[in-house]
């Protein structure tokens, strides 16, 4: 099996978000970076497919030079190759992102043969466009199932399971195929120290992508105004219990 | 011709809640543009739903019938919707920001080469449209230019109020549509559905949710939260730390990549209040925080709070409930 997984570098925001002065980006001066939990699960799924069925796995991202960190994180848990479509770090719309990924996939497949499965996150953590995977699948004329919380590969086909009203729905698809994954499909492993060291030494292939903007075109960001609750401190430590229970009765949950 | 076209998903003969939100935005745009709202309804039971849509401001409902559409098939739905779009010359096509609405419209966008804005909460009309859409699951808003004929957008779940029925409205005219479907359209379709186990109170419907995060310390630590949840007839919800450490199943996770809850009371124990957690619980009517660090961001979201060690406080609350009932 040849598996490709696509991830996006995003800031690991904590309790609140601050914006840059031009309001076009998150102020990341004091932040670390990560990928979406959905994508972490997609990376884990790629590693598991190769562990079970044999083959090779490749991780790809479109982002700034510093996104090699996220590629190395993926290699640290067992992805073999990494490709960076290097940008200046500005915001690429989902259409432009998808076309650049399609170009890269065509190049990789021309060199080494088709990918049996291409994995995406269900949506990116930051922009949440909910479309890059579908645009890529459409351009490659491959079936795609979104929102996968279960993936079982059997020879040339796969069964994909996702949550639906009242339970689960299952799709049987032929490979090659595209699957976008939701967190919960698996529990990603933590990288081992030798895994990290190995990943550090690996080469990363750099490609300069062609940018074909499609839209939507970012104008500015804003932090939504939420009415700030005024908190009533009921007490400190276990002595607060009687007051808590009083409140539970007052609001009718007891 | 012009107008706004909305895809209406339905359940048990009625448009579903998120589709009513999509119809509300469609109606608002149509009113401002001085055009009508049309709808596309697909699958078994579509006919009955179509008839009722006049009350939600729909002038024409396109009912898509095809024997290959008995089971849900996203690419086939996109072909059906695409057929209506191609014949109609619409200003905008709107779906709910549901799993299905989103993927169907993304297929349409991919095939037509048009941009798509997901999870929109507002639109400003002008020579170029600007949309306000959610990023980071709603922790951040983006204003963006959205071009395209038609403009393609999905409506953020619970981002706009649902359309209210007007019983005096004219019924919608029903237009039958038989789409042309190819074998390629049928490559992805629901082969089986499997009902969920229903022995527990569902997290998204629970009136009380007792939540635990890193501060609970271990999977064993959740026994005290389960005891409290049982006394309150509630469900357990957790932060991502509790799932990624393997303490609890992901099905219990609240937040950006977990469940969105709206209980009467959410009791957040040993949870710091990262924005990705907050987006999942901000619709709770009240939040009771139990945390040893009074500087934790979650206090900014709390209605009530107790400062201190959750391992001492939760058992004391449980004991007090038992003592006084
Ligand atoms: C793209 C993305 C998506 C994410 N999606 C989600 C999501 O869906 N859901 C989610 O929850 N997170 C999500 N996260 C992770 C999120 O950013 C936080 O890391 C996570 O919510 C923190 O969990 P926590 O509050 O349990 O842990 P921490 O942030 O470590 O907080 C622990 C809290 O417990 C308190 N505490 C410790 N010991 C005690 C004690 N004995 N008694 C009382 N209090 C104590 C501490 O004071 C602290 O406030 C996401 C992150 C990213 C980047
Ligand atoms: N810049 C990027 N580089 C690589 N993959 C990406 C990028 N942006 C989005 N993706 C992939 O596409 C998925 C959906 O993104 P989106 O359409 O933005 O919600 C993500 O979860 C990633 O798997």
Coordinates of C-alpha atoms in Angstrom, one line a residue, chain A residues 8 10-17 19 26 35-38 40 91 94 122-131 134-135 137-139 141-149 159 161-174 182-185 187-188 190 214-245 247-251 253-254, chain B residues 11 72-75 99-100 102-104 106-107 109-111 113-119 128 130-147 184 187-196 198 207-208 228 231-233 240 243-246 250-251 253 256-258 260 264-265 267 273-276 282 286 288 297 299-309 312-313 316-318 320-321 323-325:
Chain A
X8 CA -1.5 21.8 8.1
X10 CA -1.5 25.9 12.9
X11 CA -0.8 27.8 16.1
X12 CA -1.6 26.0 19.4
X13 CA -3.8 28.7 20.9
X14 CA -4.6 28.4 24.5
X15 CA -7.2 30.3 26.7
X16 CA -7.6 33.2 24.2
X17 CA -6.6 34.4 20.8
X19 CA -4.5 39.1 16.6
X26 CA -3.2 35.3 14.9
X35 CA -1.7 20.3 13.6
X36 CA -5.4 19.5 13.9
X37 CA -6.3 16.6 16.1
X38 CA -8.1 15.2 13.1
X40 CA -2.9 13.7 14.0
X91 CA -3.0 32.5 4.0
X94 CA -8.7 26.2 0.1
X122 CA -12.0 16.4 8.1
X123 CA -11.3 20.1 8.4
X124 CA -8.3 22.2 9.1
X125 CA -8.0 23.5 12.7
X126 CA -7.6 27.2 11.8
X127 CA -9.5 28.1 8.7
X128 CA -12.0 25.1 8.7
X129 CA -12.8 25.3 5.0
X130 CA -14.2 21.8 5.0
X131 CA -13.2 21.3 1.3
X134 CA -13.0 16.9 -1.6
X135 CA -11.4 19.3 -4.1
X137 CA -10.5 13.9 -4.7
X138 CA -12.6 15.5 -7.4
X139 CA -9.5 16.6 -9.4
X141 CA -11.4 11.6 -10.0
X142 CA -11.3 9.4 -6.9
X143 CA -14.0 8.5 -4.4
X144 CA -13.9 10.3 -1.1
X145 CA -15.6 9.7 2.2
X146 CA -15.5 12.5 4.7
X147 CA -15.8 12.4 8.5
X148 CA -14.4 8.9 8.8
X149 CA -14.3 7.4 12.3
X159 CA -15.1 0.1 4.4
X161 CA -17.6 4.2 8.9
X162 CA -18.9 7.6 10.1
X163 CA -21.3 8.9 12.7
X164 CA -24.8 9.8 11.5
X165 CA -28.1 10.7 13.2
X166 CA -28.9 7.8 15.6
X167 CA -25.8 5.7 14.9
X168 CA -23.3 5.0 12.1
X169 CA -23.3 4.8 8.4
X170 CA -20.9 2.7 6.4
X171 CA -19.6 3.1 2.9
X172 CA -17.8 0.4 0.8
X173 CA -15.4 2.0 -1.7
X174 CA -12.8 0.9 -4.2
X182 CA -12.1 12.7 12.4
X183 CA -10.5 12.6 15.8
X184 CA -11.6 9.4 17.5
X185 CA -10.9 7.0 14.6
X187 CA -5.8 7.0 19.6
X188 CA -2.5 8.4 18.2
X190 CA 3.3 9.3 21.3
X214 CA -9.7 31.0 -6.0
X215 CA -11.3 32.5 -2.8
X216 CA -12.8 33.2 -0.4
X217 CA -10.3 36.0 0.0
X218 CA -9.4 36.9 3.6
X219 CA -10.1 40.6 4.5
X220 CA -9.7 40.5 8.3
X221 CA -10.2 38.5 11.4
X222 CA -12.0 39.4 14.6
X223 CA -12.5 37.8 18.0
X224 CA -16.2 37.4 18.6
X225 CA -17.6 39.4 21.5
X226 CA -19.0 37.1 24.1
X227 CA -20.9 38.5 27.1
X228 CA -18.5 37.9 29.9
X229 CA -20.2 35.9 32.7
X230 CA -19.8 37.4 36.1
X231 CA -18.8 34.5 38.2
X232 CA -20.2 33.8 41.7
X233 CA -17.5 32.2 43.8
X234 CA -19.3 29.7 46.0
X235 CA -16.3 29.0 48.3
X236 CA -13.0 27.4 48.6
X237 CA -12.4 23.6 49.1
X238 CA -14.9 21.0 50.4
X239 CA -16.5 23.5 52.8
X240 CA -18.3 24.9 49.7
X241 CA -20.3 21.7 49.2
X242 CA -23.5 22.8 51.1
X243 CA -23.7 26.0 49.1
X244 CA -23.1 24.1 45.8
X245 CA -26.0 21.7 46.7
X247 CA -27.5 26.0 44.1
X248 CA -28.2 22.7 42.4
X249 CA -31.6 22.6 44.1
X250 CA -32.3 26.3 43.2
X251 CA -31.6 25.8 39.5
X253 CA -31.0 20.0 38.5
X254 CA -31.6 18.1 41.8
Chain B
X11 CA -36.0 13.7 8.7
X72 CA -27.5 8.7 0.6
X73 CA -24.7 9.1 -2.0
X74 CA -22.8 12.4 -1.7
X75 CA -21.6 12.6 -5.3
X99 CA -21.9 16.8 7.4
X100 CA -24.0 16.2 4.3
X102 CA -21.1 20.7 3.6
X103 CA -19.8 17.7 1.6
X104 CA -22.4 18.0 -1.2
X106 CA -18.0 21.1 -1.6
X107 CA -18.4 18.6 -4.4
X109 CA -17.7 23.7 -5.8
X110 CA -15.0 21.3 -6.9
X111 CA -16.8 20.4 -10.1
X113 CA -14.4 25.5 -10.0
X114 CA -16.2 28.0 -7.8
X115 CA -15.1 29.2 -4.3
X116 CA -17.0 28.0 -1.3
X117 CA -17.4 29.7 2.1
X118 CA -18.1 27.2 4.9
X119 CA -19.8 28.1 8.2
X128 CA -18.6 41.9 -4.4
X130 CA -18.4 39.8 1.8
X131 CA -19.2 37.0 4.1
X132 CA -18.5 36.6 7.8
X133 CA -17.6 33.0 8.6
X134 CA -16.4 31.0 11.5
X135 CA -12.8 29.9 11.9
X136 CA -11.5 27.8 14.8
X137 CA -15.0 26.4 15.2
X138 CA -16.3 29.9 16.0
X139 CA -13.5 31.1 18.3
X140 CA -12.6 33.5 15.6
X141 CA -14.5 35.2 12.8
X142 CA -13.2 35.9 9.3
X143 CA -14.5 38.5 6.9
X144 CA -13.8 37.5 3.3
X145 CA -14.6 38.4 -0.2
X146 CA -16.8 35.7 -1.8
X147 CA -17.1 35.7 -5.5
X184 CA -19.1 7.3 -11.0
X187 CA -19.0 5.1 -6.1
X188 CA -19.7 6.4 -2.7
X189 CA -23.1 5.6 -1.1
X190 CA -24.3 4.4 2.3
X191 CA -24.2 0.6 2.2
X192 CA -25.4 0.0 5.7
X193 CA -26.5 1.9 8.8
X194 CA -25.8 0.7 12.3
X195 CA -27.8 2.0 15.2
X196 CA -25.9 3.4 18.1
X198 CA -28.6 3.6 23.5
X207 CA -29.5 18.3 31.0
X208 CA -26.4 18.0 33.2
X228 CA -22.0 12.7 40.8
X231 CA -26.9 11.4 41.2
X232 CA -27.7 14.3 38.9
X233 CA -29.0 12.1 36.0
X240 CA -9.0 16.4 25.0
X243 CA -9.0 11.4 25.8
X244 CA -5.5 11.6 24.4
X245 CA -4.1 10.2 27.7
X246 CA -6.5 7.2 27.2
X250 CA -13.2 10.2 22.5
X251 CA -17.0 9.9 22.3
X253 CA -14.8 14.7 24.3
X256 CA -13.7 21.8 18.6
X257 CA -13.0 18.2 17.6
X258 CA -15.5 16.7 19.9
X260 CA -21.0 20.5 21.2
X264 CA -28.7 23.4 31.8
X265 CA -25.6 22.9 33.8
X267 CA -19.8 21.2 35.9
X273 CA -10.8 26.4 29.6
X274 CA -8.8 26.4 26.3
X275 CA -10.8 28.0 23.5
X276 CA -11.0 24.6 21.7
X282 CA -20.4 27.7 25.5
X286 CA -24.7 27.7 33.4
X288 CA -20.0 25.5 37.5
X297 CA -9.3 31.0 31.8
X299 CA -13.3 31.2 35.4
X300 CA -14.0 33.8 32.8
X301 CA -16.8 31.5 31.5
X302 CA -18.1 30.4 34.8
X303 CA -21.5 31.2 36.4
X304 CA -20.4 29.6 39.7
X305 CA -17.0 28.5 40.9
X306 CA -15.4 26.6 43.7
X307 CA -11.6 27.1 44.1
X308 CA -9.7 24.1 45.4
X309 CA -8.8 20.5 44.9
X312 CA -11.8 16.9 47.9
X313 CA -14.6 19.0 46.6
X316 CA -18.0 16.5 49.5
X317 CA -20.7 17.5 47.1
X318 CA -21.8 13.9 46.5
X320 CA -23.9 16.5 50.8
X321 CA -26.4 15.5 48.2
X323 CA -27.1 13.7 53.3
X324 CA -29.8 16.1 52.3
X325 CA -32.0 14.0 50.1

